[in-house]
mmCIF file of C-alpha atoms in Angstrom:
data_model
loop_
_atom_site.group_PDB
_atom_site.id
_atom_site.type_symbol
_atom_site.label_atom_id
_atom_site.label_comp_id
_atom_site.label_asym_id
_atom_site.label_seq_id
_atom_site.Cartn_x
_atom_site.Cartn_y
_atom_site.Cartn_z
ATOM 1 C CA SER A 1 146.265 100.283 153.202
ATOM 2 C CA ARG A 2 146.253 96.960 153.288
ATOM 3 C CA ILE A 3 145.572 96.724 156.825
ATOM 4 C CA ILE A 4 142.719 99.002 156.861
ATOM 5 C CA ASN A 5 141.746 96.852 154.073
ATOM 6 C CA LEU A 6 141.169 93.785 156.069
ATOM 7 C CA GLU A 7 139.754 95.981 159.098
ATOM 8 C CA LYS A 8 136.965 96.771 156.638
ATOM 9 C CA ILE A 9 136.433 93.107 155.712
ATOM 10 C CA GLU A 10 136.359 92.018 159.259
ATOM 11 C CA ARG A 11 133.914 94.703 160.510
ATOM 12 C CA GLY A 12 131.914 94.097 157.240
ATOM 13 C CA VAL A 13 132.257 90.263 157.964
ATOM 14 C CA SER A 14 131.302 90.507 162.359
ATOM 15 C CA MET A 15 128.191 93.080 160.475
ATOM 16 C CA GLY A 16 126.750 90.407 158.591
ATOM 17 C CA ASN A 17 127.385 88.004 161.564
ATOM 18 C CA THR A 18 125.299 90.461 164.152
ATOM 19 C CA LYS A 19 122.337 90.714 160.983
ATOM 20 C CA ILE A 20 122.447 86.883 160.815
ATOM 21 C CA ARG A 21 122.163 86.392 164.487
ATOM 22 C CA MET A 22 119.552 88.752 164.590
ATOM 23 C CA GLN A 23 117.089 87.207 161.891
ATOM 24 C CA VAL A 24 117.535 83.983 163.966
ATOM 25 C CA LEU A 25 116.780 85.795 167.276
ATOM 26 C CA ALA A 26 114.054 87.176 165.027
ATOM 27 C CA ALA A 27 112.967 84.085 164.082
ATOM 28 C CA LEU A 28 113.066 82.425 167.587
ATOM 29 C CA PHE A 29 110.880 85.006 168.762
ATOM 30 C CA ALA A 30 108.247 84.545 166.613
ATOM 31 C CA ALA A 31 108.611 80.003 167.737
ATOM 32 C CA ALA A 32 108.095 81.249 171.171
ATOM 33 C CA CYS A 33 105.092 83.802 170.535
ATOM 34 C CA ALA A 34 103.576 79.944 168.980
ATOM 35 C CA VAL A 35 104.399 78.352 171.567
ATOM 36 C CA LEU A 36 103.387 81.073 174.544
ATOM 37 C CA ALA A 37 100.212 81.620 172.468
ATOM 38 C CA GLN A 38 99.020 78.095 173.509
ATOM 39 C CA LEU A 39 99.440 79.222 177.437
ATOM 40 C CA ILE A 40 95.891 80.371 177.866
ATOM 41 C CA ILE A 41 92.681 80.844 180.267
ATOM 42 C CA PRO A 42 89.592 80.572 177.326
ATOM 43 C CA ILE A 43 87.485 83.404 178.341
ATOM 44 C CA GLN A 44 85.075 84.731 175.951
ATOM 45 C CA PRO A 45 85.461 87.104 174.122
ATOM 46 C CA VAL A 46 88.915 87.183 173.803
ATOM 47 C CA PRO A 47 91.214 84.528 175.798
ATOM 48 C CA ILE A 48 93.797 85.328 177.936
ATOM 49 C CA SER A 49 96.796 83.840 176.593
ATOM 50 C CA LEU A 50 100.790 84.681 177.004
ATOM 51 C CA ALA A 51 101.042 85.389 173.464
ATOM 52 C CA SER A 52 101.143 89.328 174.200
ATOM 53 C CA LEU A 53 104.269 88.179 176.309
ATOM 54 C CA GLY A 54 106.270 86.852 173.660
ATOM 55 C CA ALA A 55 105.733 90.157 171.735
ATOM 56 C CA MET A 56 106.691 92.440 174.797
ATOM 57 C CA LEU A 57 109.649 89.943 174.963
ATOM 58 C CA ALA A 58 110.795 90.244 171.273
ATOM 59 C CA GLY A 59 110.667 94.541 170.935
ATOM 60 C CA GLY A 60 112.939 94.187 174.827
ATOM 61 C CA PHE A 61 115.157 92.171 173.598
ATOM 62 C CA LEU A 62 115.549 92.393 169.855
ATOM 63 C CA GLY A 63 114.737 96.275 169.129
ATOM 64 C CA LYS A 64 111.632 98.293 166.965
ATOM 65 C CA ARG A 65 113.558 96.542 163.748
ATOM 66 C CA TYR A 66 114.206 92.723 164.585
ATOM 67 C CA GLY A 67 110.863 92.745 167.063
ATOM 68 C CA PHE A 68 108.243 93.982 164.718
ATOM 69 C CA LEU A 69 109.827 91.468 162.476
ATOM 70 C CA ALA A 70 109.429 88.639 164.693
ATOM 71 C CA LEU A 71 105.823 89.309 165.505
ATOM 72 C CA LEU A 72 105.468 89.572 161.466
ATOM 73 C CA ILE A 73 106.598 86.069 161.166
ATOM 74 C CA TYR A 74 104.469 84.899 163.734
ATOM 75 C CA LEU A 75 101.768 86.511 162.188
ATOM 76 C CA LEU A 76 102.649 85.084 158.588
ATOM 77 C CA LEU A 77 102.631 82.294 159.578
ATOM 78 C CA GLY A 78 98.885 82.130 161.370
ATOM 79 C CA ALA A 79 97.743 83.460 158.600
ATOM 80 C CA ALA A 80 98.819 81.311 155.950
ATOM 81 C CA GLY A 81 97.233 78.673 158.416
ATOM 82 C CA VAL A 82 99.979 77.524 160.226
ATOM 83 C CA PRO A 83 98.817 76.958 163.772
ATOM 84 C CA VAL A 84 100.315 79.016 165.696
ATOM 85 C CA PHE A 85 97.779 81.680 167.537
ATOM 86 C CA SER A 86 95.689 80.490 170.843
ATOM 87 C CA MET A 87 94.352 77.048 170.812
ATOM 88 C CA PHE A 88 96.188 75.079 168.085
ATOM 89 C CA ARG A 89 93.980 77.630 165.415
ATOM 90 C CA GLY A 90 95.720 79.629 162.679
ATOM 91 C CA GLY A 91 94.906 80.735 158.704
ATOM 92 C CA ILE A 92 93.903 84.228 157.748
ATOM 93 C CA HIS A 93 90.177 84.211 158.877
ATOM 94 C CA MET A 94 91.245 84.748 162.359
ATOM 95 C CA PHE A 95 91.905 88.320 161.489
ATOM 96 C CA ALA A 96 88.238 88.231 161.065
ATOM 97 C CA GLY A 97 87.228 87.613 164.244
ATOM 98 C CA PRO A 98 87.512 89.486 167.805
ATOM 99 C CA THR A 99 90.514 88.721 168.673
ATOM 100 C CA GLY A 100 91.819 89.998 165.500
ATOM 101 C CA GLY A 101 92.710 93.257 166.048
ATOM 102 C CA PHE A 102 94.476 92.168 168.980
ATOM 103 C CA LEU A 103 96.828 89.760 166.795
ATOM 104 C CA LEU A 104 97.187 92.700 164.095
ATOM 105 C CA GLY A 105 98.508 94.696 167.184
ATOM 106 C CA PHE A 106 100.889 92.544 168.154
ATOM 107 C CA ALA A 107 103.646 93.468 165.278
ATOM 108 C CA PRO A 108 102.905 97.244 165.920
ATOM 109 C CA MET A 109 102.922 96.753 169.813
ATOM 110 C CA ALA A 110 106.526 95.568 169.467
ATOM 111 C CA PHE A 111 108.214 97.468 167.768
ATOM 112 C CA ALA A 112 106.592 100.736 169.790
ATOM 113 C CA VAL A 113 108.119 98.592 172.967
ATOM 114 C CA GLY A 114 111.318 98.157 171.091
ATOM 115 C CA TRP A 115 111.235 101.912 169.470
ATOM 116 C CA LEU A 116 110.931 102.847 173.520
ATOM 117 C CA CYS A 117 113.224 100.570 174.686
ATOM 118 C CA GLU A 118 116.275 101.813 172.409
ATOM 119 C CA LYS A 119 115.247 105.058 174.079
ATOM 120 C CA THR A 120 115.733 103.661 177.829
ATOM 121 C CA GLU A 121 119.935 102.682 179.029
ATOM 122 C CA TYR A 122 117.515 99.173 179.755
ATOM 123 C CA LYS A 123 117.112 99.878 183.612
ATOM 124 C CA PHE A 124 113.606 98.134 184.589
ATOM 125 C CA ILE A 125 111.766 100.664 185.786
ATOM 126 C CA LYS A 126 111.866 102.454 182.698
ATOM 127 C CA LEU A 127 111.646 99.509 181.081
ATOM 128 C CA PHE A 128 108.050 98.658 182.596
ATOM 129 C CA GLY A 129 107.278 102.447 180.939
ATOM 130 C CA ALA A 130 108.325 101.532 177.797
ATOM 131 C CA VAL A 131 106.820 98.182 177.729
ATOM 132 C CA PHE A 132 103.443 99.662 179.515
ATOM 133 C CA LEU A 133 103.247 101.996 176.740
ATOM 134 C CA GLY A 134 103.606 99.305 174.069
ATOM 135 C CA ASN A 135 100.906 97.241 175.874
ATOM 136 C CA LEU A 136 98.708 99.650 175.024
ATOM 137 C CA VAL A 137 99.318 100.542 171.386
ATOM 138 C CA CYS A 138 98.025 96.527 171.493
ATOM 139 C CA TYR A 139 94.589 97.938 173.248
ATOM 140 C CA VAL A 140 94.536 100.523 170.204
ATOM 141 C CA PHE A 141 94.312 98.180 167.902
ATOM 142 C CA GLY A 142 92.207 95.537 169.560
ATOM 143 C CA ILE A 143 89.874 97.449 170.950
ATOM 144 C CA ALA A 144 89.208 99.262 167.534
ATOM 145 C CA TRP A 145 88.455 96.602 165.557
ATOM 146 C CA PHE A 146 86.631 94.778 168.382
ATOM 147 C CA VAL A 147 84.297 97.999 168.504
ATOM 148 C CA TYR A 148 84.325 97.929 164.804
ATOM 149 C CA LEU A 149 83.757 93.856 164.677
ATOM 150 C CA THR A 150 80.718 94.294 167.255
ATOM 151 C CA HIS A 151 78.731 97.446 166.705
ATOM 152 C CA THR A 152 79.560 97.672 171.414
ATOM 153 C CA ASP A 153 80.130 100.866 172.132
ATOM 154 C CA MET A 154 83.409 101.911 173.807
ATOM 155 C CA TRP A 155 82.898 101.063 177.772
ATOM 156 C CA THR A 156 81.242 97.393 176.400
ATOM 157 C CA ALA A 157 84.287 96.705 174.454
ATOM 158 C CA LEU A 158 86.862 97.937 177.438
ATOM 159 C CA THR A 159 84.747 96.212 179.996
ATOM 160 C CA LEU A 160 84.839 92.590 177.627
ATOM 161 C CA CYS A 161 88.065 92.794 176.014
ATOM 162 C CA VAL A 162 90.370 95.059 178.436
ATOM 163 C CA PHE A 163 89.432 95.156 182.490
ATOM 164 C CA PRO A 164 89.275 91.252 182.419
ATOM 165 C CA PHE A 165 93.207 90.626 181.406
ATOM 166 C CA ILE A 166 94.973 94.778 183.775
ATOM 167 C CA PRO A 167 95.923 92.107 186.363
ATOM 168 C CA GLY A 168 97.504 89.357 183.607
ATOM 169 C CA ASP A 169 99.043 92.270 181.599
ATOM 170 C CA LEU A 170 100.329 93.625 184.542
ATOM 171 C CA LEU A 171 101.903 91.239 185.509
ATOM 172 C CA LYS A 172 103.734 90.067 181.921
ATOM 173 C CA ILE A 173 104.600 93.799 182.133
ATOM 174 C CA VAL A 174 106.815 93.046 185.156
ATOM 175 C CA LEU A 175 107.840 89.869 183.945
ATOM 176 C CA SER A 176 109.496 90.832 180.494
ATOM 177 C CA ALA A 177 111.003 94.781 182.040
ATOM 178 C CA PHE A 178 112.588 92.415 184.367
ATOM 179 C CA LEU A 179 113.454 89.984 181.831
ATOM 180 C CA VAL A 180 114.985 92.281 179.425
ATOM 181 C CA SER A 181 116.876 93.775 182.528
ATOM 182 C CA ARG A 182 118.242 91.371 183.510
ATOM 183 C CA TYR A 183 119.495 89.759 180.437
ATOM 184 C CA ARG A 184 119.048 91.312 177.366
ATOM 185 C CA ASN A 185 122.685 92.001 177.412
ATOM 186 C CA ARG A 186 123.516 88.326 177.634
ATOM 187 C CA LEU A 187 121.418 86.738 174.793
ATOM 188 C CA LEU A 188 122.594 89.674 172.797
ATOM 189 C CA ARG A 189 126.008 89.039 173.523
ATOM 190 C CA ILE A 190 126.384 92.457 174.449
ATOM 191 C CA ARG A 191 129.583 93.782 176.283
#
């Protein structure tokens, strides 16, 4: 009876440590998104940024729950005025601009990537598909907001906000699928 109680205690401590480790990793991925957001090509109306790579990696490495948490932290910091968005910008007004839908799409993208990745065996080709579909979630949020805000038609929105980004996004998708397939188990200490 006493041995069983000790095993339950050890299991509880281990689960608590795992939860704390995942929360710390979520905070670190939020910080990584802030750093990656500063690596940009400033085209108009939506700059090319590596922030979406951070969302892809957060979902792939941390799964749906903690990937979403990482991007929620990132977005809340930005909304509070911390300069974590591209070109060291922050503030709630960032969500009202042409990139607002893409920013808001990061957390659902991380959730979708994480959820889809959790359904794979973390093999590269399946991860590629999961991250690709997760990226589409961000496009839906971004395009919907851009069309609403600018009163443009869908073709114009796609021409301005999607087509120029496809080559870079494909590279980010390949990179994130590779990194997750190669290093996820090491980062999370999965044997």
